[in-house]
Short mmCIF file of C-alpha atoms in Angstrom, two decimals:
data_model
loop_
_atom_site.label_atom_id
_atom_site.label_comp_id
_atom_site.label_asym_id
_atom_site.label_seq_id
_atom_site.Cartn_x
_atom_site.Cartn_y
_atom_site.Cartn_z
CA UNK A 284 48.50 129.21 51.28
CA UNK A 285 48.19 126.60 54.05
CA UNK A 286 47.81 123.38 52.29
CA UNK A 287 45.22 120.73 53.42
CA UNK A 288 48.18 118.26 54.05
CA UNK A 289 49.39 120.60 56.54
CA UNK A 290 46.28 120.42 58.66
CA UNK A 291 46.71 116.66 59.48
CA UNK A 292 50.55 116.72 59.33
CA UNK A 293 52.48 114.81 62.05
CA UNK A 294 54.70 117.80 63.42
CA UNK A 295 55.81 116.05 66.43
CA UNK A 296 57.07 112.97 64.29
CA UNK A 297 58.60 115.17 61.75
CA UNK A 298 60.50 117.38 64.37
CA UNK A 299 61.64 114.17 66.12
CA UNK A 300 63.10 112.72 62.84
CA UNK A 301 64.67 116.05 61.90
CA UNK A 302 66.38 116.47 65.14
CA UNK A 303 67.52 112.97 65.21
CA UNK A 304 68.93 113.47 61.65
CA UNK A 305 70.61 116.69 62.74
CA UNK A 306 72.97 114.97 65.15
CA UNK A 307 74.63 113.42 62.03
CA UNK A 308 75.09 116.62 60.10
CA UNK A 309 78.13 118.85 60.13
CA UNK A 310 76.46 121.68 61.95
CA UNK A 311 76.42 125.03 60.38
CA UNK A 312 79.48 127.00 61.50
CA UNK A 313 77.49 130.19 62.09
CA UNK A 314 75.03 128.16 64.16
CA UNK A 315 77.76 126.76 66.42
CA UNK A 316 79.00 130.37 66.68
CA UNK A 317 75.56 131.72 67.62
CA UNK A 318 75.10 128.89 70.16
CA UNK A 319 78.38 129.77 71.88
CA UNK A 320 77.36 133.29 72.06
CA UNK A 321 73.68 132.74 72.96
CA UNK A 322 72.13 135.35 75.30
CA UNK A 323 74.69 137.94 74.08
CA UNK A 324 72.31 139.96 71.75
CA UNK A 325 74.89 142.31 70.35
CA UNK A 326 77.08 139.38 68.98
CA UNK A 327 74.06 137.21 67.73
CA UNK A 328 72.75 140.43 65.93
CA UNK A 329 76.07 141.35 64.31
CA UNK A 330 76.91 137.68 63.35
CA UNK A 331 73.60 137.25 61.83
CA UNK A 332 73.96 140.46 59.68
CA UNK A 333 77.31 139.03 58.52
CA UNK A 334 76.06 135.65 57.70
CA UNK A 335 73.76 136.82 55.04
CA UNK A 336 74.86 135.50 51.57
CA UNK A 337 78.03 134.18 53.11
CA UNK A 338 79.39 130.58 53.55
CA UNK A 339 79.20 129.72 57.39
CA UNK A 340 82.81 129.13 57.94
CA UNK A 341 83.51 132.63 56.33
CA UNK A 342 81.02 134.12 58.74
CA UNK A 343 82.47 132.47 61.75
CA UNK A 344 86.06 133.70 61.00
CA UNK A 345 85.02 137.11 60.04
CA UNK A 346 82.77 137.47 63.16
CA UNK A 347 85.47 136.51 65.56
CA UNK A 348 88.05 138.78 63.94
CA UNK A 349 85.60 141.68 64.27
CA UNK A 350 84.74 141.06 67.87
CA UNK A 351 88.39 140.93 68.69
CA UNK A 352 88.42 144.57 67.73
CA UNK A 353 84.94 145.48 68.72
CA UNK A 354 83.66 143.56 71.47
CA UNK A 355 80.63 145.74 72.35
CA UNK A 356 78.35 148.46 70.67
CA UNK A 357 80.51 151.38 71.73
CA UNK A 358 83.69 149.97 70.09
CA UNK A 359 81.82 149.13 66.93
CA UNK A 360 80.46 152.59 66.58
CA UNK A 361 83.93 154.05 66.98
CA UNK A 362 85.53 152.02 64.16
CA UNK A 363 86.00 153.59 60.90
CA UNK A 364 83.98 152.20 58.10
CA UNK A 365 87.00 151.08 56.23
CA UNK A 366 88.42 149.23 59.13
CA UNK A 367 85.10 147.30 59.42
CA UNK A 368 85.36 146.34 55.78
CA UNK A 369 88.91 145.08 56.41
CA UNK A 370 87.93 143.00 59.41
CA UNK A 371 84.81 141.31 57.87
CA UNK A 372 86.32 140.57 54.32
CA UNK A 373 85.57 138.49 52.47
CA UNK A 374 81.86 138.17 53.75
CA UNK A 375 79.23 138.81 50.85
CA UNK A 376 78.50 142.50 50.26
CA UNK A 377 81.15 143.39 52.93
CA UNK A 378 81.13 147.10 51.96
CA UNK A 379 77.37 147.34 52.42
CA UNK A 380 77.43 145.36 55.65
CA UNK A 381 80.33 147.55 56.99
CA UNK A 382 78.16 150.69 56.41
CA UNK A 383 75.16 148.99 58.20
CA UNK A 384 77.13 147.63 61.08
CA UNK A 385 78.60 151.12 62.06
CA UNK A 386 75.13 152.65 61.60
CA UNK A 387 73.41 149.96 63.58
CA UNK A 388 75.90 150.46 66.45
CA UNK A 389 75.47 154.14 66.41
CA UNK A 390 71.78 153.88 66.45
CA UNK A 391 71.88 151.39 69.26
CA UNK A 392 73.83 153.93 71.37
CA UNK A 393 71.78 156.96 70.33
CA UNK A 394 68.20 155.27 70.77
CA UNK A 395 68.78 152.18 72.89
CA UNK A 396 71.42 152.97 75.43
CA UNK A 397 73.78 150.56 73.55
CA UNK A 398 71.49 147.53 74.09
CA UNK A 399 69.89 145.47 71.17
CA UNK A 400 66.10 145.96 71.47
CA UNK A 401 64.04 142.72 72.06
CA UNK A 402 60.87 143.40 69.85
CA UNK A 403 60.40 142.75 66.26
CA UNK A 404 59.36 146.20 65.62
CA UNK A 405 62.40 147.90 67.02
CA UNK A 406 64.78 145.45 65.52
CA UNK A 407 63.44 146.07 62.02
CA UNK A 408 64.40 149.66 62.43
CA UNK A 409 68.06 148.98 62.59
CA UNK A 410 70.15 149.33 59.28
CA UNK A 411 70.42 146.08 57.44
CA UNK A 412 68.08 144.13 59.69
CA UNK A 413 65.15 142.23 57.87
CA UNK A 414 62.54 139.82 59.19
CA UNK A 415 64.83 136.81 58.98
CA UNK A 416 67.62 138.42 61.03
CA UNK A 417 65.24 140.07 63.49
CA UNK A 418 63.35 136.82 64.13
CA UNK A 419 66.67 134.78 64.49
CA UNK A 420 67.84 137.35 67.25
CA UNK A 421 64.54 137.21 68.92
CA UNK A 422 64.95 133.33 69.01
CA UNK A 423 68.52 132.92 69.82
CA UNK A 424 69.36 135.84 71.84
CA UNK A 425 66.26 136.74 73.86
CA UNK A 426 64.59 133.18 73.84
CA UNK A 427 61.40 134.65 72.31
CA UNK A 428 59.40 132.23 70.04
CA UNK A 429 59.94 133.28 66.43
CA UNK A 430 60.27 131.63 63.13
CA UNK A 431 63.23 132.63 61.18
CA UNK A 432 62.64 131.85 57.47
CA UNK A 433 65.57 131.97 55.20
CA UNK A 434 65.97 130.23 51.69
CA UNK A 435 66.24 126.65 53.27
CA UNK A 436 63.03 127.04 55.44
CA UNK A 437 61.09 128.61 52.63
CA UNK A 438 62.17 125.85 49.93
CA UNK A 439 61.74 122.90 52.45
CA UNK A 440 58.32 123.87 53.78
CA UNK A 441 57.02 124.21 50.32
CA UNK A 442 58.88 120.95 49.05
CA UNK A 443 57.28 118.94 51.97
CA UNK A 444 53.85 120.37 51.17
CA UNK A 445 53.06 122.36 54.27
CA UNK A 446 52.58 125.69 52.54
CA UNK A 447 52.28 126.98 48.93
CA UNK A 448 53.88 130.17 48.95
CA UNK A 449 55.90 132.52 46.82
CA UNK A 450 58.05 134.60 49.43
CA UNK A 451 59.85 133.86 52.78
CA UNK A 452 57.39 136.49 54.40
CA UNK A 453 54.43 134.39 53.23
CA UNK A 454 56.01 131.33 54.64
CA UNK A 455 56.58 132.87 57.85
CA UNK A 456 53.12 134.05 58.07
CA UNK A 457 51.55 130.40 57.38
CA UNK A 458 54.18 128.71 59.53
CA UNK A 459 53.02 130.63 62.48
CA UNK A 460 49.53 129.45 61.87
CA UNK A 461 50.25 125.83 61.77
CA UNK A 462 53.46 125.00 63.35
CA UNK A 463 53.33 124.37 67.20
CA UNK A 464 54.82 127.32 68.95
CA UNK A 465 57.31 125.02 70.82
CA UNK A 466 59.02 124.21 67.64
CA UNK A 467 59.34 127.72 66.22
CA UNK A 468 62.97 128.31 67.26
CA UNK A 469 64.34 124.85 66.58
CA UNK A 470 62.55 124.57 63.11
CA UNK A 471 64.86 127.00 61.54
CA UNK A 472 67.98 125.79 63.33
CA UNK A 473 67.51 122.29 62.02
CA UNK A 474 66.06 122.73 58.52
CA UNK A 475 69.07 125.02 57.78
CA UNK A 476 71.41 122.06 58.43
CA UNK A 477 69.02 119.87 56.60
CA UNK A 478 68.92 122.06 53.53
CA UNK A 479 72.70 122.20 53.45
CA UNK A 480 73.29 118.50 53.81
CA UNK A 481 70.25 116.76 52.20
CA UNK A 482 67.61 118.87 50.79
CA UNK A 483 69.57 120.78 48.18
CA UNK A 484 67.85 123.16 45.95
CA UNK A 485 68.54 121.16 42.72
CA UNK A 486 68.68 117.16 43.04
CA UNK A 487 68.22 116.72 46.75
CA UNK A 488 69.52 113.44 48.26
CA UNK A 489 66.06 112.06 48.78
CA UNK A 490 67.55 108.35 48.78
CA UNK A 491 69.03 108.98 52.17
CA UNK A 492 66.55 111.60 53.72
CA UNK A 493 65.11 110.64 57.11
CA UNK A 494 62.02 112.98 56.16
CA UNK A 495 60.88 110.88 53.10
CA UNK A 496 57.84 109.52 54.78
CA UNK A 497 56.65 113.12 55.57
CA UNK A 498 57.68 114.83 52.39
CA UNK A 499 55.53 115.18 49.18
CA UNK A 500 58.44 116.27 47.27
CA UNK A 501 56.77 119.44 45.60
CA UNK A 502 58.69 120.60 42.69
CA UNK A 503 61.41 117.98 42.74
CA UNK A 504 62.33 117.10 39.24
CA UNK A 505 65.13 114.83 39.97
CA UNK A 506 66.77 113.54 43.06
CA UNK A 507 69.81 111.50 44.27
#
């Protein structure tokens, strides 16, 4: 549900403060990696699949190790599943991800000429790709305005008081209705870092948060 607060919210001021604060954060390793590989849809897609439930520094190292052996769709499709497992270990759920990566590469070859599709509907057909991954690929690889909602974006959007939602998909839907489209791609990029550095799930660092004037601290029982 979109809140009344969201209808009069200063999105420009909020994003300005968020982006300024971001400059002082240790940027997420996977985001630095994605930024370096931007406009390479294959690497953005694979790196994003690997990043799920995995620390950023682990994702970055595993991605580079995998791409050294499989720099493109054809090479990844040809790798035995067990070899993919070895290359991406210890990312979370590495066995399942190895299966999905191989299946995705083969599907790209069979149905998309080896290229990553550039629409949400087609991306969601790929093994292991959900809305979060698909939207991030659209934004980072293709420059398509899309809101990628992960746990940080979902939590902080509710905590600030913009939405009152129970699932990331509900948050995505409501943010699309209220967040100016020019901020869609950057919103996730900066909120992820903010969630990792300041707006923790439990006991966030409200005392040093630049966004305090904008935040209603919904659900915050204690803070630092």
